[in-house]
Tab-separated table of N, CA, C and O in Angstrom:
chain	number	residue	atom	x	y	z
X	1	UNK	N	0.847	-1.184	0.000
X	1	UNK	CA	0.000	0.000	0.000
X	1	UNK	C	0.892	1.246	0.000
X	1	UNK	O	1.953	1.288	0.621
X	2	UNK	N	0.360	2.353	-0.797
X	2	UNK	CA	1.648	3.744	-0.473
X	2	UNK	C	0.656	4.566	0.506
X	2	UNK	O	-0.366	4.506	1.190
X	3	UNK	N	1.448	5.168	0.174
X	3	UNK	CA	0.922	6.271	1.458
X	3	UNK	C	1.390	7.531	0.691
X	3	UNK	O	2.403	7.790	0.042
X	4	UNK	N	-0.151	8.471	1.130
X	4	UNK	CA	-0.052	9.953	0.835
X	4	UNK	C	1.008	10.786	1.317
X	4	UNK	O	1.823	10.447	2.174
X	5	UNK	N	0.951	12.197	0.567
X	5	UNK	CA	1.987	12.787	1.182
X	5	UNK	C	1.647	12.885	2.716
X	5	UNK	O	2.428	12.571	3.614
X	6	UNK	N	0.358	13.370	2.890
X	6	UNK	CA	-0.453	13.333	4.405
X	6	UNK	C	0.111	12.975	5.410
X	6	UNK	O	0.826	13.457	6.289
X	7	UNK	N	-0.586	11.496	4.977
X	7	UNK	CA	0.163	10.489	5.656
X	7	UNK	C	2.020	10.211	6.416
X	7	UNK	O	2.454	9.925	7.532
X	8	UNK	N	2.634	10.499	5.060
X	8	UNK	CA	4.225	9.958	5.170
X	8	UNK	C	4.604	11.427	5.768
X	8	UNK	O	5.750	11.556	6.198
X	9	UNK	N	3.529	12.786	5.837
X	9	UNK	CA	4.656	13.664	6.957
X	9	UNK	C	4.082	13.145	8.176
X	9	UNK	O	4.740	12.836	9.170
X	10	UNK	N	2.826	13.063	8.060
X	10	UNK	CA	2.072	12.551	9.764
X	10	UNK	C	3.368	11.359	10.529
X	10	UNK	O	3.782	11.544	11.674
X	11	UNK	N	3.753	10.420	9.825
X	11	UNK	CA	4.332	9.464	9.966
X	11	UNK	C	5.718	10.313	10.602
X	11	UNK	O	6.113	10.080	11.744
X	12	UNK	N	6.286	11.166	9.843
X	12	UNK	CA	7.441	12.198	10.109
X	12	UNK	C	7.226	12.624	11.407
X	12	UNK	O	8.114	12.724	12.254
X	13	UNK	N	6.050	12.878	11.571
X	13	UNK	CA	5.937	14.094	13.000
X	13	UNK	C	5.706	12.902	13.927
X	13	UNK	O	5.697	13.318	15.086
X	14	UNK	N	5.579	12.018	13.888
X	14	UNK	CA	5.246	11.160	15.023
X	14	UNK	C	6.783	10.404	14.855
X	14	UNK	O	6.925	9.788	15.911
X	15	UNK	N	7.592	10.253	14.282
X	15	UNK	CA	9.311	10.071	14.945
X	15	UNK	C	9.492	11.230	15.410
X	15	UNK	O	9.866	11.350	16.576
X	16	UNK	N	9.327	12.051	14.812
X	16	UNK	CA	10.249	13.117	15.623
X	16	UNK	C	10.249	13.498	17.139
X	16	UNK	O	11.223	13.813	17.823
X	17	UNK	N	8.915	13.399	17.518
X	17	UNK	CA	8.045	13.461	18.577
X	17	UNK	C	8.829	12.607	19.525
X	17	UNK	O	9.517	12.947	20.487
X	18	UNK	N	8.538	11.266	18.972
X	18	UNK	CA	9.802	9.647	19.826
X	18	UNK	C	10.855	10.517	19.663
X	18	UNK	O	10.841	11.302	20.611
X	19	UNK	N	11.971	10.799	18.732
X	19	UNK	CA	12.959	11.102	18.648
X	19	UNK	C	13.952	12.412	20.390
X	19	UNK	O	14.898	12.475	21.176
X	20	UNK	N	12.243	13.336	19.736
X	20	UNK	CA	12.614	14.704	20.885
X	20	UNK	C	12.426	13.978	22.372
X	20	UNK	O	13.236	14.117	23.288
X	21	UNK	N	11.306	13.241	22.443
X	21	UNK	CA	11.236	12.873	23.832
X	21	UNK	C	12.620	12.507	24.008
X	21	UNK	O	13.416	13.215	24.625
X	22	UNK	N	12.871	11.557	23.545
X	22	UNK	CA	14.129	10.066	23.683
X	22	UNK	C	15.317	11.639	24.144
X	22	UNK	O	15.637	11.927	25.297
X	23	UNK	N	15.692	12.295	23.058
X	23	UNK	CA	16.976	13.180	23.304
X	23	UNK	C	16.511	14.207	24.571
X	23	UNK	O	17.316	14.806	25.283
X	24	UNK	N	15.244	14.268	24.678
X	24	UNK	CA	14.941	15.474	25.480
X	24	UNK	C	15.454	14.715	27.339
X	24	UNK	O	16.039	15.262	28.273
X	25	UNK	N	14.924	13.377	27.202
X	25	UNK	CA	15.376	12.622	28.632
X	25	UNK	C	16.512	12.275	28.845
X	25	UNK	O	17.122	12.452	29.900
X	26	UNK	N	17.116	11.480	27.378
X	26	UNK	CA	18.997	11.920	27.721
X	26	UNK	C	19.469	12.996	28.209
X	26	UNK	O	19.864	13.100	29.370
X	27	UNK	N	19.475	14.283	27.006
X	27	UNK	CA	20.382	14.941	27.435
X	27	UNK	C	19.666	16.283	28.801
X	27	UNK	O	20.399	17.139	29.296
X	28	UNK	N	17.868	16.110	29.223
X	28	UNK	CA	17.791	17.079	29.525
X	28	UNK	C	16.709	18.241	29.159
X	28	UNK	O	17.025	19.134	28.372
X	29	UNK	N	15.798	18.208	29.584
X	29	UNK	CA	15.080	19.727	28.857
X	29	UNK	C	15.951	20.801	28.431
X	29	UNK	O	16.447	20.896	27.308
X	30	UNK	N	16.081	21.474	29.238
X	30	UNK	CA	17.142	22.551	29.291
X	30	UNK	C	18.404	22.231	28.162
X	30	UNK	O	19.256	23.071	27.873
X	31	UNK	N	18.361	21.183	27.728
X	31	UNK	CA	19.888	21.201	26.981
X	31	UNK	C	19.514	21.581	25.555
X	31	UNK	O	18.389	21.518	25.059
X	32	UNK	N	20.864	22.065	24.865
X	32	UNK	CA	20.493	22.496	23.078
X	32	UNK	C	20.121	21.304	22.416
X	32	UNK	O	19.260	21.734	21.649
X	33	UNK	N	20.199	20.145	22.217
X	33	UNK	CA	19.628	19.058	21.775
X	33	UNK	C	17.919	18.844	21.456
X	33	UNK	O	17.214	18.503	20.506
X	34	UNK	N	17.735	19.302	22.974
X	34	UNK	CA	16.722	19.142	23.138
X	34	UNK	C	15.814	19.815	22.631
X	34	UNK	O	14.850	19.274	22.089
X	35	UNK	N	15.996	21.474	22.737
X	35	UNK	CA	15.247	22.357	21.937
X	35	UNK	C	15.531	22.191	20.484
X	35	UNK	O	14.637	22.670	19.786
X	36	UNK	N	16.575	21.617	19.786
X	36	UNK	CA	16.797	21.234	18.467
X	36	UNK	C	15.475	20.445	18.236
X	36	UNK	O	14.600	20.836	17.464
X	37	UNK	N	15.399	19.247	19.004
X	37	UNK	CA	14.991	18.189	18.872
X	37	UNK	C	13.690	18.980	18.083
X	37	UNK	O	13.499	19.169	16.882
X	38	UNK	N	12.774	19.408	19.442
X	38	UNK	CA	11.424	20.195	19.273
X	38	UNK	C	11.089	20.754	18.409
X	38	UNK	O	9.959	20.732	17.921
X	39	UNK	N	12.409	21.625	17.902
X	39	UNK	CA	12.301	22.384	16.536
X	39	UNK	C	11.664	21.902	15.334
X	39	UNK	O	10.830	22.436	14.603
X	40	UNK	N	12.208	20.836	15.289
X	40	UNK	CA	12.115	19.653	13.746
X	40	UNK	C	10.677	18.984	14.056
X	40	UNK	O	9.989	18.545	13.135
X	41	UNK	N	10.404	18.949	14.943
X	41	UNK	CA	8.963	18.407	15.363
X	41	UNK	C	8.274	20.082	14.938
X	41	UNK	O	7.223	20.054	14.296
X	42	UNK	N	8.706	21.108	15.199
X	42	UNK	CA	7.373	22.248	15.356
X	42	UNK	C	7.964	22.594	13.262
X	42	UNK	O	7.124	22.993	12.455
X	43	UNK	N	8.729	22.454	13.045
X	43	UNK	CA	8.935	22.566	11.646
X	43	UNK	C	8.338	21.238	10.487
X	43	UNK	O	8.183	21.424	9.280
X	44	UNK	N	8.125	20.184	11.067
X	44	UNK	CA	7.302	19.700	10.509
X	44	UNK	C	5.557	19.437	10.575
X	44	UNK	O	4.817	18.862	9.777
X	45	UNK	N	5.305	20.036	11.720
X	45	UNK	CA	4.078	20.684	12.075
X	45	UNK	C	3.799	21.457	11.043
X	45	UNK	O	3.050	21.271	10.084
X	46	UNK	N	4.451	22.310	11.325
X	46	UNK	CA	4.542	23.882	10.350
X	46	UNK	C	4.033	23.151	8.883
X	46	UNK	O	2.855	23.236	8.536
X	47	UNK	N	5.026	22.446	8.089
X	47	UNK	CA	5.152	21.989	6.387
X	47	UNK	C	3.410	21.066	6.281
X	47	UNK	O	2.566	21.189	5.393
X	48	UNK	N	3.365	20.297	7.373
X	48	UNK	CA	1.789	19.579	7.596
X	48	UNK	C	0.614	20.393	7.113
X	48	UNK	O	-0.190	20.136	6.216
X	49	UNK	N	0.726	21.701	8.122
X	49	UNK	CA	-0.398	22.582	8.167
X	49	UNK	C	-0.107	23.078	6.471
X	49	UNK	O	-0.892	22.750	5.582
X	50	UNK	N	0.987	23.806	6.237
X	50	UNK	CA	0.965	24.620	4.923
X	50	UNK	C	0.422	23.255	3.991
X	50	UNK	O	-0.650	23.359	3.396
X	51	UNK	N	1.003	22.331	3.927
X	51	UNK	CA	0.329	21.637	3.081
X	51	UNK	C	-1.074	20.835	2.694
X	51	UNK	O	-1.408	20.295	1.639
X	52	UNK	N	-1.974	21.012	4.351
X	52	UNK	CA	-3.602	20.994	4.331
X	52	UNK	C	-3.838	22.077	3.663
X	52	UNK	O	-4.504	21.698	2.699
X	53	UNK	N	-3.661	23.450	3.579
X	53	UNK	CA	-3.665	24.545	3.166
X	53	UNK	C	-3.981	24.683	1.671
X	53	UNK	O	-4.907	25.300	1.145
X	54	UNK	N	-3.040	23.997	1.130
X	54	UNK	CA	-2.198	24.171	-0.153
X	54	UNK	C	-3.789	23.174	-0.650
X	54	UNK	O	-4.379	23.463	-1.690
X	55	UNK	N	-4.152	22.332	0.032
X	55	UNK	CA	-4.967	20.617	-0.691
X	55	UNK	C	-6.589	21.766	-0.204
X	55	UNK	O	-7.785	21.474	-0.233
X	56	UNK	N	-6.188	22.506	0.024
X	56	UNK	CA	-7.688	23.416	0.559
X	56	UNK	C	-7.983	23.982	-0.437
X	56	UNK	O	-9.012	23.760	-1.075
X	57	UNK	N	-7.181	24.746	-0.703
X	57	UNK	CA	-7.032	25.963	-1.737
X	57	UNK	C	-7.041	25.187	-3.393
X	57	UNK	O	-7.562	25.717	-4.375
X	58	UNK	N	-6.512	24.169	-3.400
X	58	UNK	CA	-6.783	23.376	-4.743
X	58	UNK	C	-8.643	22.088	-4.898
X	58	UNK	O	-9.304	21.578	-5.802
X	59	UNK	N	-8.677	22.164	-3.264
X	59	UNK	CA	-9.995	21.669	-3.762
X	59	UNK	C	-10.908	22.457	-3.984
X	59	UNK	O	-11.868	21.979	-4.588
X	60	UNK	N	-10.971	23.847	-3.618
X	60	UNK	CA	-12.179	24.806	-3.696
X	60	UNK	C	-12.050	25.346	-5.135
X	60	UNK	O	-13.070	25.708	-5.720
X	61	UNK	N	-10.834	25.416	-5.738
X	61	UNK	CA	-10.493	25.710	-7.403
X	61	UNK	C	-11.362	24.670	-7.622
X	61	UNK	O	-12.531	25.029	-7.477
X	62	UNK	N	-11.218	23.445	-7.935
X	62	UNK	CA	-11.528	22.516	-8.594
X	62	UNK	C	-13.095	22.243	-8.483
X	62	UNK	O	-13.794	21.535	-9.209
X	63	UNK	N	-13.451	23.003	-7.367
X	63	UNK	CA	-15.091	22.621	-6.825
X	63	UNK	C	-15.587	24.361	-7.961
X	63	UNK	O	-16.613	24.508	-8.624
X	64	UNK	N	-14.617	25.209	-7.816
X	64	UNK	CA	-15.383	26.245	-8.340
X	64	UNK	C	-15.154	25.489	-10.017
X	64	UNK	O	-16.148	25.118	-10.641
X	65	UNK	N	-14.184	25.385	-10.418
X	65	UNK	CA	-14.146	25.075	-11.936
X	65	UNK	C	-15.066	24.224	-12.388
X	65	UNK	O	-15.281	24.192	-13.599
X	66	UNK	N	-15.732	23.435	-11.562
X	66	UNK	CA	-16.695	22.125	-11.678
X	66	UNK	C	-18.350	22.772	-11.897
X	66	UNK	O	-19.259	22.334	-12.602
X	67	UNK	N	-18.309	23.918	-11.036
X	67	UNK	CA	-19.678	24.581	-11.094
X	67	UNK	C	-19.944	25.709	-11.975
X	67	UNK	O	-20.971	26.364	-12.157
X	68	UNK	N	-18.474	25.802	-12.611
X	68	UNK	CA	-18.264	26.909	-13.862
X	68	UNK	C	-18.989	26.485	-14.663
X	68	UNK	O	-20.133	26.910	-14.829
X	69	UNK	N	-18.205	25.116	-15.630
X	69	UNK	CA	-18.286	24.402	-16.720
X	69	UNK	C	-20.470	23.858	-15.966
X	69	UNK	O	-21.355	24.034	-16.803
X	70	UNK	N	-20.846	23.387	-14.748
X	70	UNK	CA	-22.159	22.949	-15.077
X	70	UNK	C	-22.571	24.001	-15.272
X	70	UNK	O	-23.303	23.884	-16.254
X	71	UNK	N	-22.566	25.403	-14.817
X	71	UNK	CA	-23.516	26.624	-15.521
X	71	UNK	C	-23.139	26.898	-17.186
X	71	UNK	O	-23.878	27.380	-18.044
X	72	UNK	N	-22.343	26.627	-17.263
X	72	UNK	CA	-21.752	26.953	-18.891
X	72	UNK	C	-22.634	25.974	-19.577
X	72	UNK	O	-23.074	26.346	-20.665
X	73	UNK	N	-23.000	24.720	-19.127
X	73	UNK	CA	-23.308	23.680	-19.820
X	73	UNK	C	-24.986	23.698	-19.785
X	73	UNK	O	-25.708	23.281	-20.690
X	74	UNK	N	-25.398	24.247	-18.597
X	74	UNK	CA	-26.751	24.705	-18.888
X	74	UNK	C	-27.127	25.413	-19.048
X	74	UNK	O	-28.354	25.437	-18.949
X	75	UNK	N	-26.341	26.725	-19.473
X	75	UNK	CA	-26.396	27.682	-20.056
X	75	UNK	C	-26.875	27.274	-21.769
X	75	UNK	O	-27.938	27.383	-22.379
X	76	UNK	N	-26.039	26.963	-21.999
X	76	UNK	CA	-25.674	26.457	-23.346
X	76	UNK	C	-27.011	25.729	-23.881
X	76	UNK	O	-27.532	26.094	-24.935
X	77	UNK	N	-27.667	24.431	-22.913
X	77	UNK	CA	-28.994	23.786	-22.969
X	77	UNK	C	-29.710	24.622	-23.066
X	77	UNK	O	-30.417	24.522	-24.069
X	78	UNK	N	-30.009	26.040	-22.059
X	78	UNK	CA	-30.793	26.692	-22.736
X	78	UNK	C	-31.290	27.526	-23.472
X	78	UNK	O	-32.394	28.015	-23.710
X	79	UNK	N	-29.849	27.631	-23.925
X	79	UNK	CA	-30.619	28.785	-25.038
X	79	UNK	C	-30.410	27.984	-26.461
X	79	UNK	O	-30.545	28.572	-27.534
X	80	UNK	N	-30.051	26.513	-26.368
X	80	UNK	CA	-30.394	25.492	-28.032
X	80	UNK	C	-32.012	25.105	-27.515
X	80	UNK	O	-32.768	24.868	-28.457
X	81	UNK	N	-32.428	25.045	-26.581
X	81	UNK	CA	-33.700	24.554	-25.862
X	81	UNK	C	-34.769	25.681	-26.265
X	81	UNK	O	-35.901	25.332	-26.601
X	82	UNK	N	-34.406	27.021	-26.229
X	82	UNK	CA	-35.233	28.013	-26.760
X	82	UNK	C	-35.273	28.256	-28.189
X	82	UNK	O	-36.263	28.667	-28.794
X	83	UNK	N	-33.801	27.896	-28.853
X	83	UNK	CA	-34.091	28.241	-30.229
X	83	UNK	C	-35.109	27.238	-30.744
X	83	UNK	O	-35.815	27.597	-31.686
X	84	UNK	N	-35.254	26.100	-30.267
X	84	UNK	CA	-35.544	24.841	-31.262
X	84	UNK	C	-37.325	25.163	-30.558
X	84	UNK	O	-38.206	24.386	-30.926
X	85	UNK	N	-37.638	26.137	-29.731
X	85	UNK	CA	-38.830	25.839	-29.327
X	85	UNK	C	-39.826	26.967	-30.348
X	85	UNK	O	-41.053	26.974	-30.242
């Protein structure tokens, strides 16, 4: 089975998450590791969200282009529907 982009960052943010804990209890809250760690977890947060965003903004195109072309198309029905009447 593949997996969406969705998916394979979701998958990303949930190591990183293991990852920050794991370094955050070695070396320490307080230590630079640790806030590294977090970083890469809140930066792939970050790329997650922009990219629901991005799948937002391309489905509402595609929902408007869809309701373009059906008014165009019954547009079109009716005024061959009036000539022929």
């Amino acid at each position: 089975m593949t997996t969406t982009p969705a998916e394979n960052i979701e998958t990303k943010i949930e190591q990183e998450l293991e990852s920050a804990r794991a370094v955050c209890d070695a070396k320490g809250a307080a230590s630079g590791e640790c806030a590294a760690a977090w970083d890469a977890v809140e930066e792939l947060q970050a790329e997650a969200s922009h990219q629901k965003q991005q799948n937002l903004k391309t489905l509402w195109k595609n929902i408007a282009t869809t309701i373009l072309m059906l008014l165009s198309a019954a547009s079109t029905t009716n005024r061959t529907a009036n000539i022929d009447s």
